[in-house]
């Protein structure tokens, strides 16, 4: 996977400005429309929130132009549109939640800029393989520590330290991807070796299947300790995809699929909350289940999306407040009700662009670590979007993950902006010494 690429030239300023201005117009426009739809007048907080978006997006663009001048000009604006549309829907649901989300957008944009500025070369992360891996593991396990971990809505994902509550696993996901990119870069030659064959599949030695089995066991441990079906699926899926990309061995995909099916069956046998999720999935519209056993969340989401039809009721014109957890787990259903099938499809297309751009960044990266990092981060966004959208639309059982960049939540939003900053850095490549010196920055 090692490649030598010619130095990329600085991208033109015009596309970056045009895309960012378009993202700003769409973000503020959606917010204004939601305000008019909700109260029939321009929101009282218009100047405040418009200033936050304008200053925040401009600051992010300046950071990109100064420290990642060769970055793909569409990466940040695509995510910015998702953030803006999510904020408009959150504002439509609750002014109080919108104020909190605006604060987290500011924090997230600062985290994005710091990531682009501090990480001058993505390959510098490759030198801290096990430090980053250990830190990621600590963050993943922090919620199970007695005294600080909290169980909310059946999942033990939160940490409460004084007045501060957050989900450490959100940033832990990004650290796990960095660790896997570094680890698989170091071990890929061993994992590429094939010594046996089963049908068309060429299999590696049994001892080299250890990492796959370890990742599978870790996923089951997360399911057991934190009762988080979504995170368990995410971690194992990311590992299998990154392992396949690192080795080029389709056997790992097949083995991963077999282990996933086995793990899902074991989880269904052993864990009541997994059985409940499957039962809700299969009987979401069964009146007896909905009214007698409280399965109404998914039913409300389904009816909400159905009432939206093709073009939706209009921002501020529907009743998404009837959908439980409409600002978090079910925000896609709320969007479907007020923006309809066309609006929902637009959201999915934005994810397709973002993930596609991220994968393209990985394919064009000059070294194996950068390739795996970009692919892993893009896969994280793709799987997370698929898991929550698939759950809301009943393609798969519903799990409690957030819709990246769209759902309400500080921990998720900040970690997604850090993820985006890393993708921008890989897209631009390392900051050349001459460019660092010209800005007075230290190497």
GROMACS .gro file of C-alpha atoms in nm:
model
  443
    1UNK     CA    1   0.000   0.000   0.000
    2UNK     CA    2   0.300   0.229   0.008
    3UNK     CA    3   0.280   0.486  -0.267
    4UNK     CA    4   0.476   0.786  -0.381
    5UNK     CA    5   0.261   1.080  -0.481
    6UNK     CA    6   0.359   1.406  -0.640
    7UNK     CA    7   0.319   1.708  -0.410
    8UNK     CA    8  -0.029   1.850  -0.445
    9UNK     CA    9  -0.065   2.217  -0.533
   10UNK     CA   10  -0.264   2.461  -0.322
   11UNK     CA   11  -0.631   2.435  -0.417
   12UNK     CA   12  -0.803   2.740  -0.563
   13UNK     CA   13  -0.960   2.973  -0.309
   14UNK     CA   14  -1.278   3.025  -0.513
   15UNK     CA   15  -1.432   2.675  -0.467
   16UNK     CA   16  -1.362   2.681  -0.092
   17UNK     CA   17  -1.531   3.020  -0.051
   18UNK     CA   18  -1.823   2.927  -0.278
   19UNK     CA   19  -1.894   2.598  -0.101
   20UNK     CA   20  -1.863   2.754   0.245
   21UNK     CA   21  -2.093   3.046   0.156
   22UNK     CA   22  -2.346   2.798   0.016
   23UNK     CA   23  -2.327   2.597   0.341
   24UNK     CA   24  -2.378   2.918   0.540
   25UNK     CA   25  -2.680   3.024   0.332
   26UNK     CA   26  -2.840   2.681   0.365
   27UNK     CA   27  -2.773   2.668   0.741
   28UNK     CA   28  -2.911   3.015   0.819
   29UNK     CA   29  -3.192   2.977   0.566
   30UNK     CA   30  -3.314   2.653   0.722
   31UNK     CA   31  -3.302   2.814   1.067
   32UNK     CA   32  -3.503   3.118   0.951
   33UNK     CA   33  -3.763   2.900   0.776
   34UNK     CA   34  -3.797   2.689   1.092
   35UNK     CA   35  -3.849   3.007   1.294
   36UNK     CA   36  -4.120   3.138   1.061
   37UNK     CA   37  -4.286   2.798   1.047
   38UNK     CA   38  -4.284   2.769   1.424
   39UNK     CA   39  -4.390   3.122   1.527
   40UNK     CA   40  -4.467   3.309   1.205
   41UNK     CA   41  -4.186   3.561   1.251
   42UNK     CA   42  -3.811   3.603   1.233
   43UNK     CA   43  -3.657   3.428   1.536
   44UNK     CA   44  -3.553   3.667   1.814
   45UNK     CA   45  -3.216   3.493   1.825
   46UNK     CA   46  -3.152   3.545   1.452
   47UNK     CA   47  -2.862   3.790   1.489
   48UNK     CA   48  -2.691   3.576   1.754
   49UNK     CA   49  -2.713   3.246   1.570
   50UNK     CA   50  -2.643   3.398   1.227
   51UNK     CA   51  -2.328   3.555   1.372
   52UNK     CA   52  -2.222   3.226   1.529
   53UNK     CA   53  -2.258   3.040   1.200
   54UNK     CA   54  -2.097   3.313   0.989
   55UNK     CA   55  -1.801   3.367   1.223
   56UNK     CA   56  -1.760   2.995   1.288
   57UNK     CA   57  -1.762   2.890   0.925
   58UNK     CA   58  -1.533   3.179   0.827
   59UNK     CA   59  -1.289   3.086   1.104
   60UNK     CA   60  -1.286   2.723   0.994
   61UNK     CA   61  -1.224   2.828   0.633
   62UNK     CA   62  -0.934   3.051   0.740
   63UNK     CA   63  -0.780   2.764   0.940
   64UNK     CA   64  -0.807   2.536   0.637
   65UNK     CA   65  -0.657   2.791   0.400
   66UNK     CA   66  -0.370   2.870   0.637
   67UNK     CA   67  -0.281   2.522   0.761
   68UNK     CA   68  -0.432   2.277   0.509
   69UNK     CA   69  -0.420   2.469   0.180
   70UNK     CA   70  -0.441   2.159  -0.040
   71UNK     CA   71  -0.746   2.011   0.132
   72UNK     CA   72  -1.051   1.900  -0.061
   73UNK     CA   73  -1.270   2.216  -0.078
   74UNK     CA   74  -1.596   2.022  -0.034
   75UNK     CA   75  -1.518   1.829   0.287
   76UNK     CA   76  -1.590   2.099   0.544
   77UNK     CA   77  -1.887   2.262   0.362
   78UNK     CA   78  -2.064   1.927   0.325
   79UNK     CA   79  -2.041   1.862   0.699
   80UNK     CA   80  -2.138   2.225   0.766
   81UNK     CA   81  -2.466   2.183   0.576
   82UNK     CA   82  -2.547   1.877   0.787
   83UNK     CA   83  -2.471   2.075   1.103
   84UNK     CA   84  -2.691   2.364   0.988
   85UNK     CA   85  -2.988   2.146   0.892
   86UNK     CA   86  -2.959   1.957   1.220
   87UNK     CA   87  -2.952   2.283   1.415
   88UNK     CA   88  -3.262   2.411   1.232
   89UNK     CA   89  -3.453   2.096   1.326
   90UNK     CA   90  -3.332   2.111   1.687
   91UNK     CA   91  -3.436   2.479   1.706
   92UNK     CA   92  -3.775   2.385   1.567
   93UNK     CA   93  -3.812   2.123   1.842
   94UNK     CA   94  -3.675   2.321   2.137
   95UNK     CA   95  -3.525   2.667   2.172
   96UNK     CA   96  -3.342   2.558   2.486
   97UNK     CA   97  -3.178   2.261   2.316
   98UNK     CA   98  -3.088   2.486   2.022
   99UNK     CA   99  -2.903   2.724   2.256
  100UNK     CA  100  -2.704   2.433   2.397
  101UNK     CA  101  -2.636   2.295   2.049
  102UNK     CA  102  -2.512   2.637   1.934
  103UNK     CA  103  -2.261   2.632   2.219
  104UNK     CA  104  -2.141   2.288   2.115
  105UNK     CA  105  -2.116   2.398   1.752
  106UNK     CA  106  -1.876   2.672   1.863
  107UNK     CA  107  -1.675   2.422   2.071
  108UNK     CA  108  -1.676   2.176   1.780
  109UNK     CA  109  -1.552   2.436   1.531
  110UNK     CA  110  -1.272   2.531   1.770
  111UNK     CA  111  -1.183   2.161   1.806
  112UNK     CA  112  -1.185   2.130   1.426
  113UNK     CA  113  -0.951   2.428   1.382
  114UNK     CA  114  -0.717   2.305   1.656
  115UNK     CA  115  -0.700   1.961   1.495
  116UNK     CA  116  -0.606   2.111   1.158
  117UNK     CA  117  -0.349   2.342   1.320
  118UNK     CA  118  -0.189   2.105   1.572
  119UNK     CA  119  -0.177   1.790   1.357
  120UNK     CA  120   0.066   1.928   1.097
  121UNK     CA  121   0.112   1.582   0.947
  122UNK     CA  122  -0.132   1.295   1.003
  123UNK     CA  123   0.160   1.053   1.000
  124UNK     CA  124   0.285   1.197   1.329
  125UNK     CA  125   0.002   1.002   1.496
  126UNK     CA  126   0.157   0.678   1.371
  127UNK     CA  127   0.437   0.720   1.626
  128UNK     CA  128   0.198   0.686   1.922
  129UNK     CA  129   0.023   0.361   1.836
  130UNK     CA  130  -0.019   0.208   2.179
  131UNK     CA  131  -0.049   0.536   2.369
  132UNK     CA  132  -0.346   0.633   2.154
  133UNK     CA  133  -0.487   0.280   2.175
  134UNK     CA  134  -0.461   0.278   2.555
  135UNK     CA  135  -0.622   0.620   2.582
  136UNK     CA  136  -0.904   0.508   2.354
  137UNK     CA  137  -0.959   0.195   2.565
  138UNK     CA  138  -0.969   0.402   2.885
  139UNK     CA  139  -1.230   0.634   2.736
  140UNK     CA  140  -1.441   0.339   2.618
  141UNK     CA  141  -1.435   0.177   2.962
  142UNK     CA  142  -1.474   0.495   3.168
  143UNK     CA  143  -1.856   0.472   3.186
  144UNK     CA  144  -1.837   0.133   3.364
  145UNK     CA  145  -1.628   0.279   3.648
  146UNK     CA  146  -1.844   0.287   3.964
  147UNK     CA  147  -1.918   0.632   4.095
  148UNK     CA  148  -1.880   0.827   3.771
  149UNK     CA  149  -2.051   0.608   3.510
  150UNK     CA  150  -2.423   0.658   3.454
  151UNK     CA  151  -2.691   0.446   3.290
  152UNK     CA  152  -2.931   0.652   3.078
  153UNK     CA  153  -3.209   0.498   2.867
  154UNK     CA  154  -3.074   0.150   2.941
  155UNK     CA  155  -2.717   0.210   2.816
  156UNK     CA  156  -2.417   0.283   3.036
  157UNK     CA  157  -2.248   0.543   2.816
  158UNK     CA  158  -2.230   0.856   3.026
  159UNK     CA  159  -1.974   0.987   3.273
  160UNK     CA  160  -2.074   1.247   3.531
  161UNK     CA  161  -1.793   1.442   3.697
  162UNK     CA  162  -1.941   1.721   3.908
  163UNK     CA  163  -2.171   1.929   3.686
  164UNK     CA  164  -2.008   1.796   3.368
  165UNK     CA  165  -2.171   1.505   3.187
  166UNK     CA  166  -2.031   1.363   2.865
  167UNK     CA  167  -1.990   1.046   2.657
  168UNK     CA  168  -1.618   0.962   2.650
  169UNK     CA  169  -1.675   0.682   2.396
  170UNK     CA  170  -1.749   0.943   2.127
  171UNK     CA  171  -1.389   1.065   2.112
  172UNK     CA  172  -1.280   0.710   2.200
  173UNK     CA  173  -1.415   0.596   1.860
  174UNK     CA  174  -1.181   0.834   1.678
  175UNK     CA  175  -0.883   0.720   1.887
  176UNK     CA  176  -0.966   0.355   1.816
  177UNK     CA  177  -0.961   0.427   1.441
  178UNK     CA  178  -0.621   0.599   1.472
  179UNK     CA  179  -0.487   0.302   1.670
  180UNK     CA  180  -0.619   0.049   1.418
  181UNK     CA  181  -0.472   0.245   1.127
  182UNK     CA  182  -0.131   0.240   1.292
  183UNK     CA  183  -0.150  -0.121   1.412
  184UNK     CA  184  -0.267  -0.259   1.078
  185UNK     CA  185  -0.002  -0.061   0.893
  186UNK     CA  186   0.263  -0.233   1.105
  187UNK     CA  187   0.112  -0.583   1.087
  188UNK     CA  188  -0.043  -0.592   0.740
  189UNK     CA  189   0.233  -0.803   0.584
  190UNK     CA  190   0.179  -1.077   0.843
  191UNK     CA  191  -0.197  -1.056   0.801
  192UNK     CA  192  -0.167  -1.081   0.421
  193UNK     CA  193  -0.007  -1.426   0.435
  194UNK     CA  194  -0.239  -1.706   0.319
  195UNK     CA  195  -0.149  -2.068   0.396
  196UNK     CA  196  -0.476  -2.255   0.342
  197UNK     CA  197  -0.778  -2.247   0.117
  198UNK     CA  198  -1.149  -2.313   0.168
  199UNK     CA  199  -1.323  -2.300  -0.167
  200UNK     CA  200  -1.235  -1.968  -0.330
  201UNK     CA  201  -1.111  -1.818  -0.003
  202UNK     CA  202  -0.743  -1.809   0.088
  203UNK     CA  203  -0.705  -1.802   0.465
  204UNK     CA  204  -0.419  -1.677   0.683
  205UNK     CA  205  -0.261  -1.894   0.954
  206UNK     CA  206  -0.486  -1.949   1.254
  207UNK     CA  207  -0.256  -1.747   1.483
  208UNK     CA  208  -0.304  -1.441   1.264
  209UNK     CA  209  -0.680  -1.456   1.313
  210UNK     CA  210  -0.619  -1.351   1.673
  211UNK     CA  211  -0.685  -0.978   1.611
  212UNK     CA  212  -1.018  -1.058   1.446
  213UNK     CA  213  -1.125  -1.277   1.736
  214UNK     CA  214  -1.002  -1.016   1.985
  215UNK     CA  215  -1.206  -0.743   1.814
  216UNK     CA  216  -1.509  -0.975   1.815
  217UNK     CA  217  -1.465  -1.046   2.185
  218UNK     CA  218  -1.422  -0.675   2.262
  219UNK     CA  219  -1.747  -0.599   2.078
  220UNK     CA  220  -1.933  -0.857   2.287
  221UNK     CA  221  -1.773  -0.710   2.601
  222UNK     CA  222  -1.905  -0.365   2.511
  223UNK     CA  223  -2.248  -0.519   2.454
  224UNK     CA  224  -2.233  -0.684   2.798
  225UNK     CA  225  -2.074  -0.403   3.003
  226UNK     CA  226  -2.239  -0.099   2.846
  227UNK     CA  227  -2.554  -0.253   2.698
  228UNK     CA  228  -2.477  -0.059   2.380
  229UNK     CA  229  -2.569  -0.259   2.070
  230UNK     CA  230  -2.485   0.026   1.832
  231UNK     CA  231  -2.129   0.079   1.956
  232UNK     CA  232  -2.065  -0.295   1.951
  233UNK     CA  233  -2.167  -0.310   1.584
  234UNK     CA  234  -1.967   0.003   1.496
  235UNK     CA  235  -1.637  -0.111   1.645
  236UNK     CA  236  -1.644  -0.455   1.491
  237UNK     CA  237  -1.758  -0.325   1.152
  238UNK     CA  238  -1.483  -0.062   1.140
  239UNK     CA  239  -1.218  -0.316   1.233
  240UNK     CA  240  -1.324  -0.567   0.967
  241UNK     CA  241  -1.339  -0.302   0.692
  242UNK     CA  242  -0.999  -0.159   0.786
  243UNK     CA  243  -0.849  -0.508   0.804
  244UNK     CA  244  -0.981  -0.585   0.456
  245UNK     CA  245  -0.842  -0.259   0.316
  246UNK     CA  246  -0.505  -0.319   0.482
  247UNK     CA  247  -0.463  -0.674   0.354
  248UNK     CA  248  -0.680  -0.696   0.043
  249UNK     CA  249  -0.801  -1.037   0.168
  250UNK     CA  250  -1.173  -1.096   0.108
  251UNK     CA  251  -1.147  -1.386   0.353
  252UNK     CA  252  -1.149  -1.136   0.639
  253UNK     CA  253  -1.482  -0.995   0.521
  254UNK     CA  254  -1.631  -1.345   0.511
  255UNK     CA  255  -1.488  -1.437   0.852
  256UNK     CA  256  -1.607  -1.104   0.990
  257UNK     CA  257  -1.958  -1.161   0.858
  258UNK     CA  258  -1.970  -1.510   1.010
  259UNK     CA  259  -1.850  -1.377   1.346
  260UNK     CA  260  -2.101  -1.091   1.329
  261UNK     CA  261  -2.391  -1.331   1.273
  262UNK     CA  262  -2.264  -1.555   1.554
  263UNK     CA  263  -2.218  -1.257   1.785
  264UNK     CA  264  -2.565  -1.124   1.708
  265UNK     CA  265  -2.717  -1.464   1.787
  266UNK     CA  266  -2.519  -1.494   2.111
  267UNK     CA  267  -2.622  -1.142   2.207
  268UNK     CA  268  -2.986  -1.226   2.139
  269UNK     CA  269  -2.961  -1.539   2.355
  270UNK     CA  270  -2.781  -1.377   2.649
  271UNK     CA  271  -2.897  -1.017   2.674
  272UNK     CA  272  -3.252  -0.906   2.746
  273UNK     CA  273  -3.200  -0.562   2.592
  274UNK     CA  274  -3.096  -0.720   2.260
  275UNK     CA  275  -3.408  -0.938   2.263
  276UNK     CA  276  -3.615  -0.626   2.330
  277UNK     CA  277  -3.458  -0.438   2.038
  278UNK     CA  278  -3.530  -0.727   1.803
  279UNK     CA  279  -3.886  -0.761   1.934
  280UNK     CA  280  -3.950  -0.389   1.876
  281UNK     CA  281  -3.803  -0.418   1.527
  282UNK     CA  282  -4.027  -0.710   1.432
  283UNK     CA  283  -4.347  -0.583   1.596
  284UNK     CA  284  -4.315  -0.204   1.579
  285UNK     CA  285  -4.667  -0.160   1.438
  286UNK     CA  286  -4.840  -0.438   1.633
  287UNK     CA  287  -5.115  -0.260   1.835
  288UNK     CA  288  -5.086  -0.503   2.123
  289UNK     CA  289  -4.712  -0.445   2.151
  290UNK     CA  290  -4.737  -0.067   2.101
  291UNK     CA  291  -5.003  -0.003   2.363
  292UNK     CA  292  -4.944  -0.283   2.613
  293UNK     CA  293  -4.564  -0.301   2.612
  294UNK     CA  294  -4.466   0.055   2.527
  295UNK     CA  295  -4.324  -0.003   2.179
  296UNK     CA  296  -4.461   0.331   2.059
  297UNK     CA  297  -4.133   0.511   1.985
  298UNK     CA  298  -4.063   0.341   1.656
  299UNK     CA  299  -4.431   0.346   1.559
  300UNK     CA  300  -4.448   0.724   1.610
  301UNK     CA  301  -4.135   0.765   1.398
  302UNK     CA  302  -4.283   0.553   1.120
  303UNK     CA  303  -4.610   0.746   1.115
  304UNK     CA  304  -4.424   1.076   1.132
  305UNK     CA  305  -4.217   0.995   0.823
  306UNK     CA  306  -4.527   0.865   0.643
  307UNK     CA  307  -4.715   1.189   0.711
  308UNK     CA  308  -4.431   1.384   0.551
  309UNK     CA  309  -4.495   1.234   0.210
  310UNK     CA  310  -4.279   1.347  -0.079
  311UNK     CA  311  -4.205   1.709   0.015
  312UNK     CA  312  -4.288   1.716   0.386
  313UNK     CA  313  -4.516   1.936   0.593
  314UNK     CA  314  -4.259   2.217   0.595
  315UNK     CA  315  -4.015   2.320   0.867
  316UNK     CA  316  -4.215   2.415   1.173
  317UNK     CA  317  -4.543   2.286   1.028
  318UNK     CA  318  -4.543   1.922   1.140
  319UNK     CA  319  -4.570   1.751   1.478
  320UNK     CA  320  -4.225   1.597   1.533
  321UNK     CA  321  -4.260   1.669   1.904
  322UNK     CA  322  -4.483   1.361   1.920
  323UNK     CA  323  -4.181   1.146   1.829
  324UNK     CA  324  -3.984   1.045   2.141
  325UNK     CA  325  -3.618   1.154   2.142
  326UNK     CA  326  -3.682   1.353   1.824
  327UNK     CA  327  -3.368   1.563   1.870
  328UNK     CA  328  -3.133   1.266   1.916
  329UNK     CA  329  -3.211   0.906   1.819
  330UNK     CA  330  -3.510   0.992   1.598
  331UNK     CA  331  -3.404   1.320   1.439
  332UNK     CA  332  -3.404   1.155   1.096
  333UNK     CA  333  -3.774   1.074   1.145
  334UNK     CA  334  -3.842   1.437   1.240
  335UNK     CA  335  -3.661   1.551   0.925
  336UNK     CA  336  -3.861   1.303   0.719
  337UNK     CA  337  -4.187   1.444   0.854
  338UNK     CA  338  -4.113   1.811   0.785
  339UNK     CA  339  -3.886   1.783   0.478
  340UNK     CA  340  -4.040   1.468   0.331
  341UNK     CA  341  -3.878   1.202   0.118
  342UNK     CA  342  -3.690   1.465  -0.082
  343UNK     CA  343  -3.538   1.623   0.229
  344UNK     CA  344  -3.447   1.285   0.378
  345UNK     CA  345  -3.287   1.182   0.051
  346UNK     CA  346  -3.090   1.509   0.045
  347UNK     CA  347  -2.950   1.427   0.390
  348UNK     CA  348  -2.846   1.081   0.273
  349UNK     CA  349  -2.685   1.229  -0.039
  350UNK     CA  350  -2.483   1.467   0.179
  351UNK     CA  351  -2.353   1.167   0.374
  352UNK     CA  352  -2.277   0.994   0.046
  353UNK     CA  353  -2.073   1.295  -0.066
  354UNK     CA  354  -1.892   1.324   0.268
  355UNK     CA  355  -1.808   0.953   0.289
  356UNK     CA  356  -1.720   0.936  -0.081
  357UNK     CA  357  -1.485   1.231  -0.045
  358UNK     CA  358  -1.328   1.070   0.262
  359UNK     CA  359  -1.270   0.740   0.082
  360UNK     CA  360  -1.125   0.929  -0.215
  361UNK     CA  361  -0.887   1.103   0.024
  362UNK     CA  362  -0.777   0.762   0.148
  363UNK     CA  363  -0.726   0.623  -0.202
  364UNK     CA  364  -0.511   0.923  -0.297
  365UNK     CA  365  -0.304   0.925   0.024
  366UNK     CA  366   0.070   0.866  -0.032
  367UNK     CA  367   0.121   0.617   0.253
  368UNK     CA  368  -0.054   0.319   0.410
  369UNK     CA  369  -0.123   0.483   0.747
  370UNK     CA  370  -0.295   0.786   0.592
  371UNK     CA  371  -0.499   0.558   0.366
  372UNK     CA  372  -0.621   0.345   0.655
  373UNK     CA  373  -0.688   0.650   0.871
  374UNK     CA  374  -0.904   0.819   0.606
  375UNK     CA  375  -1.086   0.495   0.522
  376UNK     CA  376  -1.146   0.418   0.890
  377UNK     CA  377  -1.281   0.765   0.970
  378UNK     CA  378  -1.504   0.761   0.662
  379UNK     CA  379  -1.630   0.413   0.752
  380UNK     CA  380  -1.711   0.536   1.103
  381UNK     CA  381  -1.935   0.810   0.961
  382UNK     CA  382  -2.093   0.573   0.708
  383UNK     CA  383  -2.167   0.295   0.956
  384UNK     CA  384  -2.301   0.534   1.217
  385UNK     CA  385  -2.536   0.697   0.965
  386UNK     CA  386  -2.646   0.356   0.834
  387UNK     CA  387  -2.708   0.214   1.181
  388UNK     CA  388  -2.931   0.499   1.296
  389UNK     CA  389  -3.112   0.559   0.964
  390UNK     CA  390  -3.153   0.183   0.918
  391UNK     CA  391  -3.295   0.157   1.268
  392UNK     CA  392  -3.542   0.442   1.225
  393UNK     CA  393  -3.663   0.303   0.891
  394UNK     CA  394  -3.674  -0.056   1.029
  395UNK     CA  395  -3.412  -0.195   0.794
  396UNK     CA  396  -3.227  -0.320   1.102
  397UNK     CA  397  -3.308  -0.317   1.477
  398UNK     CA  398  -3.286   0.030   1.627
  399UNK     CA  399  -2.974   0.112   1.828
  400UNK     CA  400  -2.889   0.419   2.029
  401UNK     CA  401  -2.631   0.598   1.816
  402UNK     CA  402  -2.651   0.958   1.697
  403UNK     CA  403  -2.676   1.083   1.340
  404UNK     CA  404  -2.331   1.237   1.274
  405UNK     CA  405  -2.325   1.620   1.265
  406UNK     CA  406  -2.707   1.634   1.279
  407UNK     CA  407  -2.831   1.496   1.614
  408UNK     CA  408  -2.832   1.699   1.933
  409UNK     CA  409  -2.539   1.621   2.161
  410UNK     CA  410  -2.212   1.786   2.254
  411UNK     CA  411  -1.986   1.483   2.284
  412UNK     CA  412  -2.090   1.347   1.946
  413UNK     CA  413  -2.067   1.682   1.767
  414UNK     CA  414  -1.722   1.770   1.901
  415UNK     CA  415  -1.580   1.425   1.821
  416UNK     CA  416  -1.723   1.445   1.468
  417UNK     CA  417  -1.554   1.781   1.415
  418UNK     CA  418  -1.223   1.630   1.531
  419UNK     CA  419  -1.282   1.344   1.285
  420UNK     CA  420  -1.349   1.599   1.010
  421UNK     CA  421  -1.031   1.787   1.100
  422UNK     CA  422  -0.826   1.470   1.059
  423UNK     CA  423  -0.985   1.401   0.720
  424UNK     CA  424  -0.904   1.756   0.610
  425UNK     CA  425  -0.545   1.711   0.725
  426UNK     CA  426  -0.502   1.382   0.535
  427UNK     CA  427  -0.667   1.543   0.233
  428UNK     CA  428  -0.419   1.830   0.234
  429UNK     CA  429  -0.114   1.625   0.318
  430UNK     CA  430   0.161   1.737   0.557
  431UNK     CA  431   0.226   2.108   0.597
  432UNK     CA  432   0.555   2.171   0.416
  433UNK     CA  433   0.839   2.334   0.615
  434UNK     CA  434   0.839   2.634   0.381
  435UNK     CA  435   0.467   2.689   0.446
  436UNK     CA  436   0.518   2.662   0.822
  437UNK     CA  437   0.801   2.913   0.820
  438UNK     CA  438   0.614   3.161   0.604
  439UNK     CA  439   0.344   3.185   0.871
  440UNK     CA  440   0.582   3.207   1.159
  441UNK     CA  441   0.473   2.870   1.293
  442UNK     CA  442   0.702   2.621   1.461
  443UNK     CA  443   0.753   2.285   1.303
   0.00000   0.00000   0.00000
